[in-house]
Amino acid sequence: MQDLPEGTVIILFVDIAESTALTEQLGDAAFRAKASALDAALRQTIIHFGGVPVEGKVLGDGVMALFRSARQAIECASHCRADGGEHGLHLHLGIHAGDVIREGTTVYGGAVNIAQRVTDKSAPGQILVSDTVRGLARTSADVAFRDRGAHALKGVADTVRLFEVCAPESEIEVDAQSERAPVAGPFRAILFTDIIGVGAASQRLGDAGARQLVRAHDAVVRESLREFRGTEIKHLGDGIMATFPSATLAIDSAIAMQAAFAERNRSSQESLNVRIGIGAGEPIEEDGDLFGTAVVLTSLLSHHALGSQILCSEAVVHVASGRRQLFSYRGETALKGFDDPQEVYEVQWRQ
């Protein structure tokens, strides 16, 4: 049994369709034999695609698994559906993403509940994903999605937009060049900091004085990264790019950074004004650096923010459901390089 993955996870539910009717039709013993054989096959498939089956939770006639990327979860769901066909059983399949509460060998929380409700909405043989998963996967996997509209899910306050997976990558013919293309990695929350006015500070204070401001910024950011399990990817001269295993950790780290900057500015003659952007996705990793849509979007958000402001993408709001009370909607914003306006939210960090 693998350890449960940390941070924000992708949650897959697989459930046998019409299990009650099949029990009546086949009899208890025959149905349980088929279901047990399928259960073993599903768990092997989940592990093969990098997932972890969750133990210790009553799932009826299904399996729950956690993944670190939407790409893995979607590919796994496609093969799980094939496993069901080989055993003569149709499956409901649903995928959602978010932060979860870990307890022993199982997990709980709102994201788990939504994943199960998404599965309940799926027709036999259909793979449904939430808008959160669609947002993560559309830039990391060759998958086509069909919009199935907004749905009211039992026990969930807001409606959830659902999408059907139409063509998992494993079912699409690709040429040799595309097979060699870089593959997106696991989920990451991405954070950019940007010091406002470094150039002006150099003119006013000289290079040495401006460098002191940058060093003060670096000390605050790196201390927060240590506390909230962040990883520095690179220094940008007037800011730092970092990643986190969960959106919640990235938000808490950004809040701690801004609070520390505010505390420093109260007793310093030279203010240090920093803007922060937070995004989420499955970026491509090459030579220790990260690339992709989520990285570009996060960088643009940091430059769009005002001094001492934290802006985040819609994906962050979706996966960090436990911090929902902190977000204020700032509307659709046109960002360079994006055809469509992007939904932007501000993290209200001041008490």
XYZ file of C-alpha atoms in Angstrom:
351
model
C 0.000 0.000 0.000
C 1.498 3.312 -1.105
C 1.329 6.392 1.084
C -1.496 8.762 0.225
C -0.224 11.627 -1.949
C 0.193 14.974 -0.217
C -1.320 18.305 -1.176
C -3.996 18.921 -3.771
C -5.063 15.636 -5.370
C -7.153 14.384 -8.259
C -9.932 12.091 -7.007
C -11.317 9.254 -9.138
C -14.417 7.265 -8.204
C -15.281 4.068 -10.081
C -18.591 2.412 -9.249
C -20.411 -0.583 -10.720
C -23.617 0.489 -12.480
C -26.925 -1.108 -11.505
C -25.294 -3.330 -8.893
C -28.576 -4.001 -7.082
C -30.281 -5.208 -10.265
C -27.271 -7.351 -11.147
C -27.347 -8.941 -7.707
C -30.988 -9.844 -8.234
C -30.243 -11.169 -11.703
C -27.071 -13.151 -10.967
C -27.505 -13.972 -7.301
C -25.358 -12.804 -4.405
C -22.507 -15.281 -4.843
C -22.113 -14.879 -8.603
C -22.266 -11.085 -8.461
C -19.761 -10.894 -5.611
C -17.360 -13.114 -7.539
C -17.538 -10.855 -10.605
C -17.290 -7.707 -8.500
C -14.287 -9.013 -6.554
C -12.448 -9.972 -9.731
C -13.142 -6.522 -11.185
C -12.053 -4.834 -7.950
C -8.659 -6.535 -8.153
C -8.267 -5.531 -11.812
C -9.232 -1.911 -11.090
C -6.703 -1.625 -8.300
C -3.943 -2.950 -10.533
C -4.885 -0.444 -13.212
C -4.938 2.416 -10.699
C -1.466 1.567 -9.424
C -0.168 1.157 -12.995
C -1.206 4.737 -13.791
C 0.415 6.177 -10.672
C -2.682 6.323 -8.484
C -3.237 5.139 -4.935
C -6.408 3.178 -4.091
C -7.901 4.507 -0.877
C -8.557 1.971 1.870
C -10.712 2.172 4.965
C -13.713 3.873 3.356
C -16.996 2.104 2.558
C -17.525 2.584 -1.167
C -20.252 0.036 -1.902
C -19.346 -1.598 -5.201
C -16.633 0.818 -6.227
C -13.085 2.016 -5.799
C -11.743 5.447 -4.886
C -8.238 6.509 -5.921
C -6.004 9.571 -5.622
C -3.668 10.911 -8.315
C -1.144 13.731 -8.557
C -2.227 14.744 -12.058
C -5.472 15.002 -13.997
C -3.755 13.403 -16.976
C -3.076 10.217 -15.005
C -6.593 10.100 -13.589
C -8.253 10.481 -17.008
C -6.055 7.858 -18.648
C -6.689 5.528 -15.722
C -10.447 6.059 -15.932
C -10.398 5.054 -19.606
C -8.606 1.796 -18.798
C -10.868 1.154 -15.793
C -13.831 1.403 -18.153
C -12.168 -1.211 -20.352
C -11.611 -3.429 -17.287
C -15.328 -3.249 -16.595
C -16.123 -4.328 -20.148
C -13.788 -7.312 -19.875
C -15.621 -8.438 -16.737
C -19.059 -7.831 -18.224
C -19.828 -4.904 -15.900
C -20.609 -1.286 -16.768
C -19.104 1.452 -14.604
C -19.889 4.967 -13.453
C -16.694 7.079 -13.487
C -16.232 10.567 -12.004
C -13.207 12.793 -11.373
C -12.765 15.933 -9.279
C -9.763 17.752 -7.754
C -9.120 19.553 -4.493
C -7.542 19.516 -1.063
C -8.536 16.633 1.202
C -8.295 15.715 4.877
C -6.136 12.651 5.470
C -6.913 10.306 8.341
C -5.063 7.016 8.500
C -5.572 5.179 5.211
C -8.537 7.226 4.028
C -9.459 10.798 3.116
C -12.423 13.087 3.720
C -13.614 16.545 2.801
C -15.724 18.551 0.405
C -13.635 17.581 -2.630
C -14.254 13.885 -1.909
C -17.995 14.486 -1.624
C -18.080 16.361 -4.917
C -16.110 13.599 -6.669
C -18.633 11.024 -5.492
C -21.573 13.189 -6.614
C -19.980 13.689 -10.030
C -19.750 9.905 -10.328
C -23.416 9.571 -9.398
C -24.297 11.842 -12.339
C -22.412 9.755 -14.900
C -24.208 7.302 -17.163
C -22.895 3.722 -17.370
C -19.598 3.795 -19.268
C -19.383 7.601 -19.139
C -16.398 9.476 -17.673
C -17.505 12.790 -16.145
C -15.144 15.400 -14.742
C -15.725 18.654 -12.902
C -14.798 21.985 -14.448
C -11.807 22.018 -12.078
C -10.376 18.848 -13.622
C -11.177 20.036 -17.133
C -9.198 23.209 -16.443
C -6.179 21.219 -15.272
C -6.295 18.608 -18.028
C -7.015 20.665 -21.124
C -3.426 21.988 -21.180
C -1.743 18.719 -20.196
C -3.492 15.919 -22.087
C -4.860 15.364 -25.567
C -8.417 15.035 -24.378
C -11.639 16.326 -25.862
C -14.399 17.411 -23.493
C -18.117 17.759 -24.112
C -19.902 20.307 -21.947
C -22.725 18.668 -19.983
C -23.881 21.850 -18.273
C -24.155 22.987 -14.670
C -25.589 20.482 -12.206
C -26.936 20.731 -8.688
C -25.133 18.062 -6.660
C -26.554 16.683 -3.449
C -24.988 18.360 -0.425
C -23.097 20.936 -2.535
C -24.207 24.557 -2.223
C -23.133 25.792 -5.670
C -23.830 24.157 -9.003
C -20.908 22.322 -10.585
C -20.251 22.364 -14.325
C -19.603 18.868 -15.643
C -17.791 17.690 -18.761
C -17.700 14.318 -20.463
C -14.323 12.937 -21.510
C -14.670 12.106 -25.203
C -11.221 10.933 -26.295
C -8.582 9.991 -23.733
C -5.056 10.292 -25.058
C -4.595 6.520 -25.057
C -7.307 6.258 -27.731
C -5.895 8.956 -30.026
C -3.404 8.157 -32.776
C -0.360 10.413 -32.535
C 2.660 10.688 -34.792
C 6.215 10.022 -33.685
C 7.012 13.703 -33.230
C 4.096 14.297 -30.860
C 5.068 11.218 -28.863
C 8.424 12.833 -28.175
C 6.805 16.082 -27.027
C 7.285 17.068 -23.371
C 4.681 15.630 -21.045
C 3.004 17.687 -18.332
C 3.888 16.770 -14.783
C 1.884 16.467 -11.577
C -0.331 19.142 -10.073
C 1.436 22.173 -8.671
C 0.305 25.440 -7.186
C 2.515 28.149 -8.681
C 3.460 31.423 -6.998
C 5.239 34.472 -8.402
C 6.393 37.444 -6.361
C 7.279 40.779 -7.959
C 8.922 43.733 -6.198
C 7.451 47.030 -7.349
C 9.866 49.856 -8.212
C 13.261 48.149 -8.094
C 14.463 50.278 -11.018
C 13.341 53.480 -9.316
C 14.980 52.341 -6.079
C 18.282 51.905 -7.929
C 18.080 55.504 -9.122
C 17.168 56.785 -5.692
C 19.284 54.556 -3.422
C 21.979 53.328 -5.753
C 22.613 49.725 -6.718
C 23.673 48.738 -3.203
C 20.517 50.176 -1.649
C 18.266 48.491 -4.195
C 20.097 45.226 -3.624
C 19.308 45.497 0.089
C 15.608 45.671 -0.760
C 15.896 42.555 -2.912
C 17.729 40.702 -0.138
C 15.026 41.676 2.360
C 12.396 40.364 -0.055
C 14.303 37.125 -0.577
C 14.618 36.506 3.156
C 10.874 36.891 3.740
C 9.900 34.748 0.750
C 12.337 31.941 1.520
C 11.331 31.800 5.177
C 7.691 31.444 4.125
C 8.598 28.746 1.583
C 10.314 26.757 4.333
C 7.301 27.069 6.618
C 4.689 26.133 4.004
C 6.586 23.450 2.070
C 7.232 25.583 -0.974
C 10.009 24.975 -3.490
C 11.922 27.831 -5.077
C 12.168 27.262 -8.829
C 14.188 30.323 -9.774
C 15.071 33.887 -8.843
C 13.822 36.461 -11.328
C 15.937 39.426 -10.265
C 13.011 41.322 -8.775
C 10.986 38.328 -7.637
C 10.875 34.593 -7.045
C 8.984 31.762 -8.722
C 7.988 28.894 -6.424
C 5.672 25.905 -6.338
C 3.648 24.129 -3.657
C 2.038 20.688 -3.409
C -1.348 22.292 -2.696
C -3.154 25.528 -3.473
C -3.994 25.962 0.210
C -0.308 25.969 1.153
C 0.446 28.509 -1.584
C -2.308 30.817 -0.318
C -1.197 30.533 3.305
C 2.399 31.193 2.272
C 1.450 34.286 0.239
C -0.558 35.661 3.161
C 2.406 35.113 5.497
C 4.673 36.900 3.025
C 2.455 39.956 2.754
C 2.000 40.103 6.525
C 5.790 39.988 6.975
C 6.331 42.708 4.375
C 3.709 44.894 6.086
C 5.372 44.379 9.483
C 8.777 45.282 8.045
C 7.445 48.431 6.384
C 6.107 49.783 9.677
C 9.628 50.260 10.999
C 11.586 50.832 7.776
C 12.274 54.096 6.039
C 12.231 52.368 2.638
C 9.011 50.434 1.969
C 9.088 47.073 0.259
C 5.987 46.696 -1.907
C 5.472 43.230 -3.355
C 2.683 41.880 -5.527
C 1.933 38.162 -5.731
C 0.207 35.931 -8.249
C -0.962 32.361 -7.589
C -1.990 29.821 -10.218
C -2.531 26.086 -10.417
C -1.991 23.477 -13.074
C 0.175 20.686 -14.405
C 3.167 22.448 -15.985
C 5.892 20.871 -18.105
C 9.236 20.455 -16.304
C 12.501 20.776 -18.209
C 15.983 21.129 -16.698
C 14.626 22.243 -13.335
C 12.374 24.932 -14.827
C 8.618 24.919 -15.437
C 6.701 25.888 -18.558
C 3.112 25.946 -19.756
C -0.142 27.863 -19.642
C -0.476 27.811 -15.851
C 3.032 29.283 -15.442
C 2.393 32.079 -17.949
C -0.970 32.914 -16.387
C 0.496 33.089 -12.881
C 3.310 35.377 -14.001
C 0.805 37.712 -15.667
C -1.348 37.756 -12.529
C 1.631 38.840 -10.425
C 2.331 41.748 -12.788
C -1.352 42.682 -12.934
C -1.618 42.911 -9.135
C -1.199 46.154 -7.222
C 1.262 46.651 -4.386
C 0.643 44.274 -1.435
C -2.075 42.516 -3.436
C -2.456 38.747 -4.004
C -4.265 37.741 -7.180
C -5.107 34.158 -8.107
C -6.653 32.229 -10.966
C -10.029 30.520 -11.055
C -8.327 27.116 -10.779
C -6.901 28.079 -7.385
C -10.345 28.996 -6.089
C -11.764 25.663 -7.233
C -9.144 23.432 -5.623
C -8.685 25.452 -2.412
C -12.279 25.106 -1.280
C -11.222 25.327 2.367
C -10.092 28.928 1.831
C -13.126 30.069 -0.149
C -13.993 32.798 2.376
C -10.725 34.608 1.520
C -11.490 35.184 -2.168
C -13.028 38.282 -3.698
C -14.037 38.130 -7.350
C -12.315 40.793 -9.462
C -14.059 39.989 -12.733
C -12.895 38.881 -16.155
C -9.534 40.362 -17.088
C -7.833 40.491 -20.473
C -4.281 39.183 -20.115
C -1.612 39.309 -22.818
C -1.452 36.130 -24.901
C -4.841 34.745 -23.832
C -7.653 34.847 -26.370
C -10.385 34.880 -23.727
C -10.620 37.047 -20.584
C -9.518 35.223 -17.443
C -11.486 34.989 -14.192
C -9.404 36.763 -11.540
C -9.781 36.637 -7.753
C -8.082 38.553 -4.950
C -6.996 36.917 -1.707
C -8.124 39.130 1.167
C -5.185 38.676 3.517
C -5.585 41.641 5.862
C -7.594 40.841 8.993
